[in-house]
mmCIF file with all atom_site columns, C-alpha atoms and ligand atoms in Angstrom:
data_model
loop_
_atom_site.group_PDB
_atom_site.id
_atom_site.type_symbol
_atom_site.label_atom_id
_atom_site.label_alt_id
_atom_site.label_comp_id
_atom_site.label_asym_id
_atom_site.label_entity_id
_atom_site.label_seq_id
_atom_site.pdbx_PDB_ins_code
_atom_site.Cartn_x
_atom_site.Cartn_y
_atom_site.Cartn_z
_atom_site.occupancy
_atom_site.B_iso_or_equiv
_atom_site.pdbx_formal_charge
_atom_site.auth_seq_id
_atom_site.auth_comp_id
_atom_site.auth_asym_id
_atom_site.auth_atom_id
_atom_site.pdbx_PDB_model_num
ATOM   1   C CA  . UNK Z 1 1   ? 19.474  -11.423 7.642   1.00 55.00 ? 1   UNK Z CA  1
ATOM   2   C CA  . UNK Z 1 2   ? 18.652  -11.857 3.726   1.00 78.00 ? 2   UNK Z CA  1
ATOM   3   C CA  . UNK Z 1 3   ? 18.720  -16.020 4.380   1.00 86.00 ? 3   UNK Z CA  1
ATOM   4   C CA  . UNK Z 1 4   ? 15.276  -16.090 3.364   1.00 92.00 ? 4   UNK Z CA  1
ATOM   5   C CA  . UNK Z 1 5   ? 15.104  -13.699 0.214   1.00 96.00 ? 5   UNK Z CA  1
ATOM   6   C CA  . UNK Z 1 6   ? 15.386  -15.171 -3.474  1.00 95.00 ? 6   UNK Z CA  1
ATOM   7   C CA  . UNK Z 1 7   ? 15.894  -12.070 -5.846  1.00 96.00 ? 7   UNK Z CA  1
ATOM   8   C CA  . UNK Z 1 8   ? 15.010  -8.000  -6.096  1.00 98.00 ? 8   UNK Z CA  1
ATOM   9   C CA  . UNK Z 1 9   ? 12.052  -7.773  -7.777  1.00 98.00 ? 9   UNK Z CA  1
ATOM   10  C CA  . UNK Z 1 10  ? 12.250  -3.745  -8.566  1.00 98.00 ? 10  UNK Z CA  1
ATOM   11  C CA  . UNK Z 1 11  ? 15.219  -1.893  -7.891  1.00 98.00 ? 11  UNK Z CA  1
ATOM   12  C CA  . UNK Z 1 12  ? 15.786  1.070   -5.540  1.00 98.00 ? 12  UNK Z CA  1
ATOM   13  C CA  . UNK Z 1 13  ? 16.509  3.297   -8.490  1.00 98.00 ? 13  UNK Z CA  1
ATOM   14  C CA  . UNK Z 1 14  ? 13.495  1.753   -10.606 1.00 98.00 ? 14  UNK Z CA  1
ATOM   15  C CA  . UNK Z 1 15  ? 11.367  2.364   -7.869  1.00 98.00 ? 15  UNK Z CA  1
ATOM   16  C CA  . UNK Z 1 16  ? 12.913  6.172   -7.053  1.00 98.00 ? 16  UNK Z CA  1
ATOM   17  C CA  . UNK Z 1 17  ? 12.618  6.945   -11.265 1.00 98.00 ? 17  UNK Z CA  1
ATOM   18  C CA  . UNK Z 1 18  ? 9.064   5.829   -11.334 1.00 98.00 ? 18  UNK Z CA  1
ATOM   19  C CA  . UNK Z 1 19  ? 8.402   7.659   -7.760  1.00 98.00 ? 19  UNK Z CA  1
ATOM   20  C CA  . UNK Z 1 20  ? 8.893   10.868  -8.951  1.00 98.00 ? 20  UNK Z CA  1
ATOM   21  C CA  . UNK Z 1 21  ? 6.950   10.139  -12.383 1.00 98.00 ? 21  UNK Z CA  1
ATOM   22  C CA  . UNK Z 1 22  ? 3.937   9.692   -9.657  1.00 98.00 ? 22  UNK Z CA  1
ATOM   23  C CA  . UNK Z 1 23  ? 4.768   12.663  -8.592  1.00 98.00 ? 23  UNK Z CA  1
ATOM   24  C CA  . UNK Z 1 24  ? 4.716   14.971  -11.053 1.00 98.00 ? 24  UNK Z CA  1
ATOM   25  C CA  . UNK Z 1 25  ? 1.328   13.126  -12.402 1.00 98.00 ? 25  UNK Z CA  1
ATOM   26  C CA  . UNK Z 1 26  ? -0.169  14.170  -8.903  1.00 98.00 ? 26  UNK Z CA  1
ATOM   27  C CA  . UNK Z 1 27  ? 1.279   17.591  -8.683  1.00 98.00 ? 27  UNK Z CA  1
ATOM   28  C CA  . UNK Z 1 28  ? -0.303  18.266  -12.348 1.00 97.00 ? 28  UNK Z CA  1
ATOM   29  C CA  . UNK Z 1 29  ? -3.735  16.635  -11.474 1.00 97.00 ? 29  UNK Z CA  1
ATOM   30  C CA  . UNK Z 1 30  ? -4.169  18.459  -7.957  1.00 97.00 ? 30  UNK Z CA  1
ATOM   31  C CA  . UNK Z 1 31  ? -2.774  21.733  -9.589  1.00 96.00 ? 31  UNK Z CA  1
ATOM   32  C CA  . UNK Z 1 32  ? -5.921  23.432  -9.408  1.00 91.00 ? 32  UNK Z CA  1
ATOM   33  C CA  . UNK Z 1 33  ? -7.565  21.887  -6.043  1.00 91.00 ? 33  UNK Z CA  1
ATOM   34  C CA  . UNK Z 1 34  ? -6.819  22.973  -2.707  1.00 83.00 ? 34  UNK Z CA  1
ATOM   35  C CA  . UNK Z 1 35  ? -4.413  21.041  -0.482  1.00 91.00 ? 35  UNK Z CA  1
ATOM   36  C CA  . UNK Z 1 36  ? -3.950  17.913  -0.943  1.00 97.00 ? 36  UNK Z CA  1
ATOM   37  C CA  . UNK Z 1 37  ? -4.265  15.296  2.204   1.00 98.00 ? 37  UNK Z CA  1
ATOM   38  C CA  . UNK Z 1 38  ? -2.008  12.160  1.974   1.00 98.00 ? 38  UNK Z CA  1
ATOM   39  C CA  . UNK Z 1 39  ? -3.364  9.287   3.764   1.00 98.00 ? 39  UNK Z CA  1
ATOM   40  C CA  . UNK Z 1 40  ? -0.767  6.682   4.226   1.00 98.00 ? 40  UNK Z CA  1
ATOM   41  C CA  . UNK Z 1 41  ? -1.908  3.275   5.261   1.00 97.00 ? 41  UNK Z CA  1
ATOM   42  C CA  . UNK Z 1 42  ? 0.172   2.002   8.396   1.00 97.00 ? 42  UNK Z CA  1
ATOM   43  C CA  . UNK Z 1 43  ? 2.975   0.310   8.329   1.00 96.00 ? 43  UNK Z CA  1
ATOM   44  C CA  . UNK Z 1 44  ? 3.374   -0.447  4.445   1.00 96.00 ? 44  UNK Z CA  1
ATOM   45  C CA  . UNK Z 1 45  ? 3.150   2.643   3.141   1.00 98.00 ? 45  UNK Z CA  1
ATOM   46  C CA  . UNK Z 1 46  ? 6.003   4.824   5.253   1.00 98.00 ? 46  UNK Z CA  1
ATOM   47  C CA  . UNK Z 1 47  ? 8.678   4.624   3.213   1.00 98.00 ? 47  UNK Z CA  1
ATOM   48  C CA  . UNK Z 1 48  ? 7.055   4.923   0.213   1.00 98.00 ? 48  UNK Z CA  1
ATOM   49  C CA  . UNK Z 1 49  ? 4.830   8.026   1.012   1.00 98.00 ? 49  UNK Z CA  1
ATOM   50  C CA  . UNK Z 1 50  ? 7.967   9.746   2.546   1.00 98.00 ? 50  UNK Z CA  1
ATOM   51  C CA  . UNK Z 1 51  ? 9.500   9.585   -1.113  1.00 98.00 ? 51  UNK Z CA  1
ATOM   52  C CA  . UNK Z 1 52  ? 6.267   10.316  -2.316  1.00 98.00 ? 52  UNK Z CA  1
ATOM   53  C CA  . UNK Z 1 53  ? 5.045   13.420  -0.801  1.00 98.00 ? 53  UNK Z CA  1
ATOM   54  C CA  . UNK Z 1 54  ? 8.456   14.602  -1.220  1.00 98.00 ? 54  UNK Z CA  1
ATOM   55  C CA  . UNK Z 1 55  ? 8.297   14.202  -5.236  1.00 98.00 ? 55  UNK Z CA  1
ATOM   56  C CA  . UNK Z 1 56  ? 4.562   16.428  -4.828  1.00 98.00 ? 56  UNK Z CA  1
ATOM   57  C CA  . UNK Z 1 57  ? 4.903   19.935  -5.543  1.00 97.00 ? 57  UNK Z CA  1
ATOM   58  C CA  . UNK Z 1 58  ? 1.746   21.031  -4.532  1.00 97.00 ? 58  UNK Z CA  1
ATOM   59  C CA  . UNK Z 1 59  ? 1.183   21.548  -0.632  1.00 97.00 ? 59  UNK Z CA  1
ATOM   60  C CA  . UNK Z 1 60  ? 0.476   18.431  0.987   1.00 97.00 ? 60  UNK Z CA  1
ATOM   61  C CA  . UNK Z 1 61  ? -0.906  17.294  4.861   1.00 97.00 ? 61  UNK Z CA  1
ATOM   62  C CA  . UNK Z 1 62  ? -0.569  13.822  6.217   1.00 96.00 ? 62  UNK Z CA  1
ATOM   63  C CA  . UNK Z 1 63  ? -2.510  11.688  8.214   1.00 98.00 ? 63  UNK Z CA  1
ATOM   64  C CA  . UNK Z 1 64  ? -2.055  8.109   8.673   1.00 98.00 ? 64  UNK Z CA  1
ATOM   65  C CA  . UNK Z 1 65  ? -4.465  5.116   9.321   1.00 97.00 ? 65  UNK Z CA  1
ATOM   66  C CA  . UNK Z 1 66  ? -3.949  1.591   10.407  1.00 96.00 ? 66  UNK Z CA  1
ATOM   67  C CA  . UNK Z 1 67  ? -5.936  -1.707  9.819   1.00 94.00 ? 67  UNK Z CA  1
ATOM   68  C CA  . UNK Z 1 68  ? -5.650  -5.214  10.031  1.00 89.00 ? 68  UNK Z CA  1
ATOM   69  C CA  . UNK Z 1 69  ? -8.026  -7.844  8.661   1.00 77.00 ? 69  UNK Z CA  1
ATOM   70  C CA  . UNK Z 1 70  ? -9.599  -10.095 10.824  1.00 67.00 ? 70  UNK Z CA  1
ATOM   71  C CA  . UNK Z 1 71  ? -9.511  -13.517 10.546  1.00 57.00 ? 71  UNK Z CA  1
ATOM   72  C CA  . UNK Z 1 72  ? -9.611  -16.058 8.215   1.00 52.00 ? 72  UNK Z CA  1
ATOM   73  C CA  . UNK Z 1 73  ? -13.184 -17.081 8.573   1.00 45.00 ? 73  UNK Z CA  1
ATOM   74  C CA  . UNK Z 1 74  ? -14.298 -13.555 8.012   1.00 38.00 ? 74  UNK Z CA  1
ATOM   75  C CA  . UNK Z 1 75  ? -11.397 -12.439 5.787   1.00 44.00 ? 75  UNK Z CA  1
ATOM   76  C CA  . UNK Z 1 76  ? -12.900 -12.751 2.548   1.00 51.00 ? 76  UNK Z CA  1
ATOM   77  C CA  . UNK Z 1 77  ? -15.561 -10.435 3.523   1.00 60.00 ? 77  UNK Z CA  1
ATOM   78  C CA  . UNK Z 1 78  ? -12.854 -8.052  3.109   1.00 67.00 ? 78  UNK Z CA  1
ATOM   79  C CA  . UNK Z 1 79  ? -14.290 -6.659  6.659   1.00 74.00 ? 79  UNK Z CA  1
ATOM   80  C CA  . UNK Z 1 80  ? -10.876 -5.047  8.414   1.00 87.00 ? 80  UNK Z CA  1
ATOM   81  C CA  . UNK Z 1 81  ? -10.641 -4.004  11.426  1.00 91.00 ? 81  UNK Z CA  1
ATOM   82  C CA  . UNK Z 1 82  ? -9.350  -0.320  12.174  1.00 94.00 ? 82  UNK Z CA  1
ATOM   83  C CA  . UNK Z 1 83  ? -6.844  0.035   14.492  1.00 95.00 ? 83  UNK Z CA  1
ATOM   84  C CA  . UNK Z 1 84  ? -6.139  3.884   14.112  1.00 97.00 ? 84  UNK Z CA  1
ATOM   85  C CA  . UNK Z 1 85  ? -8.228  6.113   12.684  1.00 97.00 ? 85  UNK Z CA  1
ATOM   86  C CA  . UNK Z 1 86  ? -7.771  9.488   10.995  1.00 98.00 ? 86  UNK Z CA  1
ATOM   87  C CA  . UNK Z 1 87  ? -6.718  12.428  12.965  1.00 97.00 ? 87  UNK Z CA  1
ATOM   88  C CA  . UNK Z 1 88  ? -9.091  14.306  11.448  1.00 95.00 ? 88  UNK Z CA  1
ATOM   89  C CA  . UNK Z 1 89  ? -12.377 14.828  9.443   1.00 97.00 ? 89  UNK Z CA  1
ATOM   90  C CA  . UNK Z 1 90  ? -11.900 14.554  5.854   1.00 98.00 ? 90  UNK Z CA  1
ATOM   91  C CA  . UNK Z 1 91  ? -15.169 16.199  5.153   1.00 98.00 ? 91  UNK Z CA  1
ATOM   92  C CA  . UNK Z 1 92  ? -15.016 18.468  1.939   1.00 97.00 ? 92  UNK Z CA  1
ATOM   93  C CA  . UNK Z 1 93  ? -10.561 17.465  1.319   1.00 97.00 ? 93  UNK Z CA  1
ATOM   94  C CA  . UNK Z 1 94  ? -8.952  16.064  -1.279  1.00 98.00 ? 94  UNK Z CA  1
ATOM   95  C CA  . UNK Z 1 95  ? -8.228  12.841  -0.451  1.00 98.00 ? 95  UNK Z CA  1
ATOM   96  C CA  . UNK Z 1 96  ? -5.018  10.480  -1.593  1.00 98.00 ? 96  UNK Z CA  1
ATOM   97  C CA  . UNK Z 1 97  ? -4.805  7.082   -0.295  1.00 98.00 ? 97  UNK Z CA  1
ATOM   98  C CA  . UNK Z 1 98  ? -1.072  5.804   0.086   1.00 98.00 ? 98  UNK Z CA  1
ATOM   99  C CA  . UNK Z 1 99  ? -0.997  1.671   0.148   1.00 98.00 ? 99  UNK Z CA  1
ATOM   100 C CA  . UNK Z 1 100 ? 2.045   -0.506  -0.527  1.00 97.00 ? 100 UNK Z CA  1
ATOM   101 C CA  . UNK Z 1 101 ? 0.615   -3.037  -2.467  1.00 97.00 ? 101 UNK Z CA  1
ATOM   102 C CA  . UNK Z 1 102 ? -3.131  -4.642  -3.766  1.00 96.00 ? 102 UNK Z CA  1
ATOM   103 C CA  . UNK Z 1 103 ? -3.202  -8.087  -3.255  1.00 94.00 ? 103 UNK Z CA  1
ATOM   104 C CA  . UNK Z 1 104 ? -6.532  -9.253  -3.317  1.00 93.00 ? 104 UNK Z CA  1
ATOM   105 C CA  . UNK Z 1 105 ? -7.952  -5.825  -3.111  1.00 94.00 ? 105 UNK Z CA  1
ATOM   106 C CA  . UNK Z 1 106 ? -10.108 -6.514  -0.043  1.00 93.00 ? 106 UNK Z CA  1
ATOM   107 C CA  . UNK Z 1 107 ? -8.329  -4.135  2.020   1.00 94.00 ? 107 UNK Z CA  1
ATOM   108 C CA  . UNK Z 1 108 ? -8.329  -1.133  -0.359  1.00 95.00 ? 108 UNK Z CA  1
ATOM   109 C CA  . UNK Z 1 109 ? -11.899 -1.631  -1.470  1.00 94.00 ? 109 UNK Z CA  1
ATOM   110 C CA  . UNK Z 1 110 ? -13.085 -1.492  2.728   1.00 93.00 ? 110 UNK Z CA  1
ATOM   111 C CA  . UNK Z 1 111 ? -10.619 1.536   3.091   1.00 95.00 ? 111 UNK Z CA  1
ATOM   112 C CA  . UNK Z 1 112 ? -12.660 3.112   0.022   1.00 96.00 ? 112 UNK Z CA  1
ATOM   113 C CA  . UNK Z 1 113 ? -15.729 2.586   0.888   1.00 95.00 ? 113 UNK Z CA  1
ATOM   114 C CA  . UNK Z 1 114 ? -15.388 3.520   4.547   1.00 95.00 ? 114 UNK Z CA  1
ATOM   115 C CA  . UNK Z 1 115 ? -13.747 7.070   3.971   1.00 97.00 ? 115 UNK Z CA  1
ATOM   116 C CA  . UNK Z 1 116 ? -16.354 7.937   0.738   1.00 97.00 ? 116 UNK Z CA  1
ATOM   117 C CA  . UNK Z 1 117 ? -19.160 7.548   3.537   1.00 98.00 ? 117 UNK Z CA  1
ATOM   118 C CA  . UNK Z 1 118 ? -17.091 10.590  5.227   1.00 98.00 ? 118 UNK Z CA  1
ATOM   119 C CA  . UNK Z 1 119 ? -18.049 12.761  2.241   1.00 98.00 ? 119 UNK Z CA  1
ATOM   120 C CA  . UNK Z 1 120 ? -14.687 14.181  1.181   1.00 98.00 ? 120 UNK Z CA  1
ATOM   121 C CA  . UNK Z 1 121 ? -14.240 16.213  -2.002  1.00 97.00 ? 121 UNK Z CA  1
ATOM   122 C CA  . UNK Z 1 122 ? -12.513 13.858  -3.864  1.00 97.00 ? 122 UNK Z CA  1
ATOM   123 C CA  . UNK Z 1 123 ? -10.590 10.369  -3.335  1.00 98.00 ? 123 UNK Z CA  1
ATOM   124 C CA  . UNK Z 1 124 ? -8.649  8.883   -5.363  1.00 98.00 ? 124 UNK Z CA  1
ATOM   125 C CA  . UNK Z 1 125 ? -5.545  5.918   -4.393  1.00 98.00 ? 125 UNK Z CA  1
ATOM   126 C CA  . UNK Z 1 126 ? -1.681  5.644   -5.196  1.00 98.00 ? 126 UNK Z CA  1
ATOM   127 C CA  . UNK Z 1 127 ? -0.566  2.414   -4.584  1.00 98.00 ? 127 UNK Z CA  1
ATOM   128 C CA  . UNK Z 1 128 ? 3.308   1.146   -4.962  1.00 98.00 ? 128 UNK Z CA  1
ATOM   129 C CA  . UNK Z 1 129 ? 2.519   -2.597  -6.400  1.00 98.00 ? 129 UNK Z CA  1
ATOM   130 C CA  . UNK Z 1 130 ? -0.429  -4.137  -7.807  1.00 98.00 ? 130 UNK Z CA  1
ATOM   131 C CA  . UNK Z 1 131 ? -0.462  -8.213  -8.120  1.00 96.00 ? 131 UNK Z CA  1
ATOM   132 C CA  . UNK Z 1 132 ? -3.498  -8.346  -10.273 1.00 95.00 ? 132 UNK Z CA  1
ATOM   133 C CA  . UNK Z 1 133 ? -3.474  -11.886 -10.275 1.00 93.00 ? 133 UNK Z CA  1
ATOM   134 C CA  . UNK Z 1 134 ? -4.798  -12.023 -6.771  1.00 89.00 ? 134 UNK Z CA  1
ATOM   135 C CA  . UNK Z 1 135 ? -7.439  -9.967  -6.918  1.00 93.00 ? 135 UNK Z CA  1
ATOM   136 C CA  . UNK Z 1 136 ? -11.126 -10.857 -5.517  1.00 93.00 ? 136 UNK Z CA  1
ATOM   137 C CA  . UNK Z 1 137 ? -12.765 -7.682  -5.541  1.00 94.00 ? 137 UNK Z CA  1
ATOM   138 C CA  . UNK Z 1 138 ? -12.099 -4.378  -8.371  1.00 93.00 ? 138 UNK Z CA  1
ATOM   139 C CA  . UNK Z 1 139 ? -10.649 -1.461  -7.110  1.00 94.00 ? 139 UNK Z CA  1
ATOM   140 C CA  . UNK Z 1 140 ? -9.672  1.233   -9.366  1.00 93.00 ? 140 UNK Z CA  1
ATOM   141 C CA  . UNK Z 1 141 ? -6.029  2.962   -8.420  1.00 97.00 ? 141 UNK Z CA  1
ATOM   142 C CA  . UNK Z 1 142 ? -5.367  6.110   -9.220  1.00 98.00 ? 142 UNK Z CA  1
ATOM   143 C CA  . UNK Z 1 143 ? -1.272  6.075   -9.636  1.00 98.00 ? 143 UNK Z CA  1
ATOM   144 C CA  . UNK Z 1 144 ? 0.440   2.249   -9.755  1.00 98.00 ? 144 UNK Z CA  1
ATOM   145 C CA  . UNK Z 1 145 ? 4.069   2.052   -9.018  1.00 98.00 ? 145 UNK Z CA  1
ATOM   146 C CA  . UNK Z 1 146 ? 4.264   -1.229  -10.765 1.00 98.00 ? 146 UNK Z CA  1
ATOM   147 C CA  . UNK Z 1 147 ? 1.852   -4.096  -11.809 1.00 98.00 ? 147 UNK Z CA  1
ATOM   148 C CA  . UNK Z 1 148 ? 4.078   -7.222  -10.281 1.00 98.00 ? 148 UNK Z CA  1
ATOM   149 C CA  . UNK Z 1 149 ? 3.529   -11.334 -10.470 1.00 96.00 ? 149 UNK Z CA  1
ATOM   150 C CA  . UNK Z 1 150 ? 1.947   -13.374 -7.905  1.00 94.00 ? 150 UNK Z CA  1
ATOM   151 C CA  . UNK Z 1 151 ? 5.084   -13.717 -5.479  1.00 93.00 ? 151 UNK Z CA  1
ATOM   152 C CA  . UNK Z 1 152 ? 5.357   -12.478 -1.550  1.00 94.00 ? 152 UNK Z CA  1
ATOM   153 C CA  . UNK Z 1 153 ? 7.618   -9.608  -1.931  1.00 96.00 ? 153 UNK Z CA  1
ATOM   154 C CA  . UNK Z 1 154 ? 9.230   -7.728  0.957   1.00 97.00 ? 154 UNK Z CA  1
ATOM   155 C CA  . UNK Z 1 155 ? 11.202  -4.431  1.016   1.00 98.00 ? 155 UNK Z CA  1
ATOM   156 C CA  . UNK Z 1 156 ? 10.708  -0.795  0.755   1.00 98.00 ? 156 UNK Z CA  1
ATOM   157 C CA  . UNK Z 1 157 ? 8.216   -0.573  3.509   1.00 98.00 ? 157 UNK Z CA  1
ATOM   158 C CA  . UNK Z 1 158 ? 6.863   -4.137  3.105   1.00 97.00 ? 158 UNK Z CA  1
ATOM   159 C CA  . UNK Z 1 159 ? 7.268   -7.063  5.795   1.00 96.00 ? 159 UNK Z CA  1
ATOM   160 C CA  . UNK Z 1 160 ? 7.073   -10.567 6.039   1.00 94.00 ? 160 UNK Z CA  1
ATOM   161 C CA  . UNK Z 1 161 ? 6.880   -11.272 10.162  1.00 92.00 ? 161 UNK Z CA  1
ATOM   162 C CA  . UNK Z 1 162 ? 7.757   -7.306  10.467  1.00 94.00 ? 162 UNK Z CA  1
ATOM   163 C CA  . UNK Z 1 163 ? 11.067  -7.788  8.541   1.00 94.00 ? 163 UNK Z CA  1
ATOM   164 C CA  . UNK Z 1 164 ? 12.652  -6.551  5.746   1.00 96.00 ? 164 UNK Z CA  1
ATOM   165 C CA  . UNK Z 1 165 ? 10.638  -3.459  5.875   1.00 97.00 ? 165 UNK Z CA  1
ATOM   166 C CA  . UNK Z 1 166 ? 14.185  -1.209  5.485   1.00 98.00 ? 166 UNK Z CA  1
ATOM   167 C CA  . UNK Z 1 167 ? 15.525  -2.949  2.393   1.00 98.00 ? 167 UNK Z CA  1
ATOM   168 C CA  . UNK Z 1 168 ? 15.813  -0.221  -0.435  1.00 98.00 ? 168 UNK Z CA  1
ATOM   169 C CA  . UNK Z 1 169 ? 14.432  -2.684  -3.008  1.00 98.00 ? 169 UNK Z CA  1
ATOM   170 C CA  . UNK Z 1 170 ? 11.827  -4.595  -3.460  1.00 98.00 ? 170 UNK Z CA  1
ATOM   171 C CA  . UNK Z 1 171 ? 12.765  -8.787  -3.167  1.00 97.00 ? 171 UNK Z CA  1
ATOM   172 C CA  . UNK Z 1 172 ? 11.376  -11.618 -3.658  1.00 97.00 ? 172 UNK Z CA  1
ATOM   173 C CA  . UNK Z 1 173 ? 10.777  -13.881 -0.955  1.00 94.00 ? 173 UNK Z CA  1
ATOM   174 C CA  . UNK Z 1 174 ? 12.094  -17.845 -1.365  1.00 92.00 ? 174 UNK Z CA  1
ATOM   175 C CA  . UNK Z 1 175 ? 8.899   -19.323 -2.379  1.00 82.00 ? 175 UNK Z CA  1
ATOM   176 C CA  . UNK Z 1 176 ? 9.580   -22.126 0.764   1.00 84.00 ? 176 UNK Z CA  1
ATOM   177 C CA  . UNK Z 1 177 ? 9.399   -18.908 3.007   1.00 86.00 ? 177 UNK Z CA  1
ATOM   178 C CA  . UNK Z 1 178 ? 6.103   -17.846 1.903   1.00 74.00 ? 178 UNK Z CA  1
ATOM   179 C CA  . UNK Z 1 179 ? 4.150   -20.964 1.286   1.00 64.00 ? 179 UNK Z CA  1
ATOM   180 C CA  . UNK Z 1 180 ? 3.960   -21.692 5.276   1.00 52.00 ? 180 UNK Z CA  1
ATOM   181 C CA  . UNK Z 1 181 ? 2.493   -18.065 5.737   1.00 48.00 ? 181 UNK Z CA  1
ATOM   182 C CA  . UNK Z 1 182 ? 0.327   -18.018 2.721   1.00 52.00 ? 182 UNK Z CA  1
ATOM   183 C CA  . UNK Z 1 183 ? -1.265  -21.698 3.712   1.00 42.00 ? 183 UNK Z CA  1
ATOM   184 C CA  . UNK Z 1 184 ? -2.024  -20.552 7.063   1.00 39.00 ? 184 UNK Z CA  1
ATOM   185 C CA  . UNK Z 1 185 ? -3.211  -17.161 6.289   1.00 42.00 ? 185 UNK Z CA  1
ATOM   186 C CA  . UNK Z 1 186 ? -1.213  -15.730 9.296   1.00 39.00 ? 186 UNK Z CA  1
ATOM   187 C CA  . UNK Z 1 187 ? -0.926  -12.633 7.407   1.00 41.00 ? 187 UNK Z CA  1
ATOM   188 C CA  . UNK Z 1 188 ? -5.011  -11.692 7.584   1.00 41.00 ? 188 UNK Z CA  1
ATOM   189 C CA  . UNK Z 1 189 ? -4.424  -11.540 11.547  1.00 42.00 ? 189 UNK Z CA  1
ATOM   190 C CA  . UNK Z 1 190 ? -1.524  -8.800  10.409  1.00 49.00 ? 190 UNK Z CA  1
ATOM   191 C CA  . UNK Z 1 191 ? -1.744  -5.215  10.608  1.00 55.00 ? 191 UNK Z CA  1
ATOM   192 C CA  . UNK Z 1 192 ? -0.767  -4.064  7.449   1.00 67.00 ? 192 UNK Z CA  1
HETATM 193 P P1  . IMP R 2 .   ? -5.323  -7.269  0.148   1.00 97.39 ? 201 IMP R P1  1
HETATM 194 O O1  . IMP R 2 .   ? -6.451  -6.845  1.060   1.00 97.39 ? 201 IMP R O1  1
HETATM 195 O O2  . IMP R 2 .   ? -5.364  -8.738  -0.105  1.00 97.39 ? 201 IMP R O2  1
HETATM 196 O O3  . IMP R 2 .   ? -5.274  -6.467  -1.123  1.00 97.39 ? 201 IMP R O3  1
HETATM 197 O O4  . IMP R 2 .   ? -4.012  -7.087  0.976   1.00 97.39 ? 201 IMP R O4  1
HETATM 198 C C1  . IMP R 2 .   ? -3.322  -5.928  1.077   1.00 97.39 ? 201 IMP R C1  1
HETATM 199 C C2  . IMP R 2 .   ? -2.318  -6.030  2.199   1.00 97.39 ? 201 IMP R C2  1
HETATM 200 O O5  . IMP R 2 .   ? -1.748  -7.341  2.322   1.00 97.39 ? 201 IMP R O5  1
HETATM 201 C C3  . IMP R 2 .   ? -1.171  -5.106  1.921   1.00 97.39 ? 201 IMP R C3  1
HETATM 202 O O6  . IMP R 2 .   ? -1.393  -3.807  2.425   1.00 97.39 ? 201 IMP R O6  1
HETATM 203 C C4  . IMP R 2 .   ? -0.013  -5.799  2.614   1.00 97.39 ? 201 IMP R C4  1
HETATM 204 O O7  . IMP R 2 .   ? 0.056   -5.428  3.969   1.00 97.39 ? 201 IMP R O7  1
HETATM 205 C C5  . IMP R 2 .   ? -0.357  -7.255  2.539   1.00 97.39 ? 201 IMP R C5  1
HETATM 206 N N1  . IMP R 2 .   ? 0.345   -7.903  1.416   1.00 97.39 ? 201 IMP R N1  1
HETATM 207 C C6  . IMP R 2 .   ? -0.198  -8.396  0.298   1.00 97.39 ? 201 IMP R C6  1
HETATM 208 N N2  . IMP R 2 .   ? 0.729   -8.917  -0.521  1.00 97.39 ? 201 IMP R N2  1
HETATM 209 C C7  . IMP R 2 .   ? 1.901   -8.733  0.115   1.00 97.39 ? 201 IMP R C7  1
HETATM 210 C C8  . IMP R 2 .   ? 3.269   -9.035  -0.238  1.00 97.39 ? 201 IMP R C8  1
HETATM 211 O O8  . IMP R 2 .   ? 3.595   -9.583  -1.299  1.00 97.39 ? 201 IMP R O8  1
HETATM 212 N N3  . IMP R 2 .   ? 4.214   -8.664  0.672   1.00 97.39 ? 201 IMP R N3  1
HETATM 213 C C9  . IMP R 2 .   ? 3.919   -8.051  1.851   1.00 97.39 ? 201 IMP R C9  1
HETATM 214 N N4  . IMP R 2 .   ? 2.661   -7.740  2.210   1.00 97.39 ? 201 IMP R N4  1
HETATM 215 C C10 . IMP R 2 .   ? 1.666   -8.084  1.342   1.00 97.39 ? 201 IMP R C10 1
#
């Protein structure tokens, strides 16, 4: 099963220590608001935002959306396609974003900009890993987990071909692995 990983990049117990630093940082800031909706982005973000929310003190709702990007012609538009939508309206909520990781921030930034045009109170992002190496368009995050290098890294909610998504920390793919995905951008035709 781990044939194809190289190394763990962040530990479980890095990434629990630092989880409920996040936490308290969000329970202080949200203090004073009302409650707070979680919006974790499908699949990525599951395990993390179940650690998360549970390391928030204030009272918390979920919801859950799901998007892939389309294809490579069109990918650097950072257009992405949604392939579940909120439950509900966010109008006039306080809105957290839950991602695993920025890459090129494409993805984030079209998340952003489609839920601000939904008028919610406020909305602001949490995001596990940041490779800012990557990027192609700014995004501003809220709460980083960790800034990490410009490797495909799999684990604690993360896939590579819908793998490795249980692993408690977070690896390091073998670079060989990778290379083959990256070249062919299969991973813009992925959800999330
Ligand atoms: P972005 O739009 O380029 O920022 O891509 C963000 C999405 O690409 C993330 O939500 C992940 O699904 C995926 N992604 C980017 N880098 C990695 C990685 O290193 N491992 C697994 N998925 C990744």
């Amino acid at each position: 099963m781990h044939s194809d990983l190289d190394r763990i990049l962040v530990s479980s117990w890095e990434i629990q220590a630092r989880v409920i630093e996040l936490g308290r940082a969000i329970s202080e800031d949200y203090a004073n608001t009302g409650q707070l909706l979680t919006v974790g982005i499908l699949k990525g973000s599951t395990i993390f935002m179940a650690d998360l929310v549970r390391a928030i003190t204030v009272p918390v709702s979920f919801d859950f959306m799901a998007v892939a990007s389309y294809g490579q012609s069109s990918s650097s538009s950072g257009v992405v396609r949604i392939l579940k939508d909120l439950d509900q309206t966010i109008e006039g909520r306080d809105v957290l974003l839950i991602e695993d990781i920025v890459d090129t921030g494409l993805t984030l930034n079209y998340l952003l900009e489609t839920l601000r045009t939904r008028n919610p109170a406020s909305l602001r992002v949490c995001v596990l890993l940041d490779k800012p190496d990557r990027r192609k368009v700014e995004v501003s995050v809220d709460y980083l987990g960790f800034e990490i290098p410009d490797e495909f890294v799999v684990g604690y909610g993360l896939d590579y071909n819908e793998l490795y998504r249980n692993l408690a920390d977070v690896w390091v793919l073998k670079p060989g692995v990778y290379g083959k995905k990256r070249n062919s951008e299969s991973r813009s035709q992925n959800s999330e």
